[in-house]
């Protein structure tokens, strides 16, 4: 029930590097939202439905639908917003070369 739904697209001609940039762009939006007391939920699950989304938002074929993102204030009464995922310890995913 978020009041704002964002759909993100990227020009089809852009390659891996631009997708890395795009990830940072998405994260900046999420961090900026937190800075203003808002919450987000990025959702790649929208991407497979691009055929349905395109005509609604007038998205041309030259653009790839990357993901969606819900934006609003967290509803703390909803159990799904209570879910907290564990974080793997640093040693599990970083190799320190000495
Ligand atoms: C670009 C992007 C797309 C995502 N798409 C989905 C998705 O389609 N479905 C889903 O369950 N989680 C998706 N996630 C993960 C959730 O948005 C969220 O990060 C996850 O529930 C873990 O939350 P946490 O990092 O606060 O623990 C996506 C994350 C990112 C960064």
Tab-separated table of C-alpha atoms and ligand atoms in Angstrom:
chain	number	residue	atom	x	y	z
A	1	UNK	CA	0.000	0.000	0.000
A	2	UNK	CA	2.926	2.396	-0.516
A	3	UNK	CA	1.651	5.726	-1.856
A	4	UNK	CA	4.390	5.975	-4.489
A	5	UNK	CA	5.488	3.292	-6.927
A	6	UNK	CA	8.580	3.937	-9.023
A	7	UNK	CA	9.505	2.050	-12.185
A	8	UNK	CA	13.132	2.313	-13.313
A	9	UNK	CA	14.327	1.864	-16.878
A	10	UNK	CA	17.701	2.003	-18.594
A	11	UNK	CA	18.647	2.583	-22.213
A	12	UNK	CA	19.106	-0.806	-23.907
A	13	UNK	CA	22.395	0.309	-25.547
A	14	UNK	CA	24.188	0.691	-22.204
A	15	UNK	CA	26.485	-2.049	-20.947
A	16	UNK	CA	27.648	-3.555	-17.650
A	17	UNK	CA	29.385	-0.414	-16.390
A	18	UNK	CA	26.217	1.602	-16.735
A	19	UNK	CA	24.271	-1.048	-14.840
A	20	UNK	CA	26.796	-0.715	-12.005
A	21	UNK	CA	26.214	3.055	-12.101
A	22	UNK	CA	22.503	2.348	-12.063
A	23	UNK	CA	22.817	0.285	-8.879
A	24	UNK	CA	24.505	3.237	-7.193
A	25	UNK	CA	21.762	5.526	-8.484
A	26	UNK	CA	19.121	3.245	-6.949
A	27	UNK	CA	21.001	3.112	-3.663
A	28	UNK	CA	21.298	6.907	-3.604
A	29	UNK	CA	17.538	7.159	-3.886
A	30	UNK	CA	17.106	4.649	-1.035
A	31	UNK	CA	19.640	6.444	1.196
A	32	UNK	CA	18.148	9.865	0.357
A	33	UNK	CA	14.694	8.525	1.244
A	34	UNK	CA	15.952	7.373	4.652
A	35	UNK	CA	17.528	10.796	5.157
A	36	UNK	CA	14.040	12.263	4.800
A	37	UNK	CA	12.388	9.732	7.094
A	38	UNK	CA	10.952	7.691	4.206
A	39	UNK	CA	11.365	3.992	3.460
A	40	UNK	CA	11.778	2.092	0.208
A	41	UNK	CA	11.525	-1.451	-1.066
A	42	UNK	CA	13.274	-2.160	-4.373
A	43	UNK	CA	11.544	-4.900	-6.344
A	44	UNK	CA	13.109	-6.613	-9.339
A	45	UNK	CA	9.943	-8.736	-9.468
A	46	UNK	CA	8.347	-6.030	-11.656
A	47	UNK	CA	10.851	-6.536	-14.488
A	48	UNK	CA	9.302	-9.752	-15.933
A	49	UNK	CA	6.012	-7.843	-16.270
A	50	UNK	CA	7.491	-5.186	-18.548
A	51	UNK	CA	5.028	-6.045	-21.328
A	52	UNK	CA	2.141	-5.057	-19.082
A	53	UNK	CA	3.962	-1.992	-17.647
A	54	UNK	CA	5.162	-0.506	-20.975
A	55	UNK	CA	1.809	0.617	-22.391
A	56	UNK	CA	0.655	2.009	-19.020
A	57	UNK	CA	3.763	4.204	-18.594
A	58	UNK	CA	4.508	4.695	-22.285
A	59	UNK	CA	7.956	3.069	-22.024
A	60	UNK	CA	9.610	2.635	-25.450
A	61	UNK	CA	11.265	-0.623	-26.546
A	62	UNK	CA	14.679	1.121	-26.371
A	63	UNK	CA	14.374	1.115	-22.569
A	64	UNK	CA	14.748	-1.990	-20.366
A	65	UNK	CA	12.607	-2.133	-17.231
A	66	UNK	CA	15.190	-2.621	-14.446
A	67	UNK	CA	13.021	-2.780	-11.334
A	68	UNK	CA	10.286	-1.150	-9.355
A	69	UNK	CA	10.541	0.533	-5.974
A	70	UNK	CA	7.911	1.270	-3.354
A	71	UNK	CA	8.352	4.585	-1.527
A	72	UNK	CA	6.520	5.735	1.556
A	73	UNK	CA	6.484	5.503	5.328
A	74	UNK	CA	6.950	2.070	6.867
A	75	UNK	CA	3.740	0.578	8.260
A	76	UNK	CA	4.991	-0.942	11.517
A	77	UNK	CA	1.656	-2.725	12.048
A	78	UNK	CA	2.371	-5.039	9.083
A	79	UNK	CA	4.223	-8.279	10.001
A	80	UNK	CA	6.216	-8.248	6.737
A	81	UNK	CA	7.903	-5.050	7.945
A	82	UNK	CA	9.052	-6.818	11.111
A	83	UNK	CA	11.175	-9.232	9.088
A	84	UNK	CA	14.888	-8.713	9.673
A	85	UNK	CA	17.439	-10.640	7.652
A	86	UNK	CA	20.740	-11.768	9.190
A	87	UNK	CA	23.993	-10.265	7.965
A	88	UNK	CA	26.849	-12.643	7.139
A	89	UNK	CA	30.004	-11.872	9.142
A	90	UNK	CA	32.698	-10.009	7.214
A	91	UNK	CA	35.088	-12.997	7.244
A	92	UNK	CA	32.535	-15.065	5.279
A	93	UNK	CA	32.636	-12.892	2.192
A	94	UNK	CA	35.840	-10.829	2.277
A	95	UNK	CA	39.377	-12.073	1.686
A	96	UNK	CA	42.030	-9.941	3.328
A	97	UNK	CA	45.389	-10.219	1.493
A	98	UNK	CA	48.259	-9.418	3.850
B	1	LIG	C1	17.440	-3.697	-7.032
B	1	LIG	C2	16.799	-4.629	-6.023
B	1	LIG	C3	15.715	-5.404	-6.399
B	1	LIG	C4	15.083	-6.263	-5.477
B	1	LIG	N1	14.020	-7.012	-5.865
B	1	LIG	C5	13.402	-7.826	-4.990
B	1	LIG	C6	12.274	-8.594	-5.389
B	1	LIG	O1	11.820	-8.536	-6.524
B	1	LIG	N2	11.707	-9.409	-4.468
B	1	LIG	C7	12.183	-9.481	-3.185
B	1	LIG	O2	11.633	-10.224	-2.386
B	1	LIG	N3	13.245	-8.745	-2.790
B	1	LIG	C8	13.857	-7.927	-3.666
B	1	LIG	N4	14.937	-7.190	-3.272
B	1	LIG	C9	15.347	-7.248	-1.858
B	1	LIG	C10	14.442	-6.411	-0.988
B	1	LIG	O3	14.102	-5.180	-1.547
B	1	LIG	C11	15.116	-6.144	0.342
B	1	LIG	O4	16.378	-5.618	0.099
B	1	LIG	C12	15.160	-7.429	1.107
B	1	LIG	O5	13.858	-7.687	1.536
B	1	LIG	C13	16.122	-7.392	2.284
B	1	LIG	O6	15.886	-6.270	3.068
B	1	LIG	P1	17.072	-5.782	3.981
B	1	LIG	O7	18.230	-5.576	3.039
B	1	LIG	O8	16.579	-4.505	4.588
B	1	LIG	O9	17.295	-6.860	4.970
B	1	LIG	C14	15.565	-6.334	-4.158
B	1	LIG	C15	16.669	-5.552	-3.779
B	1	LIG	C16	17.270	-4.710	-4.693
B	1	LIG	C17	18.446	-3.868	-4.245
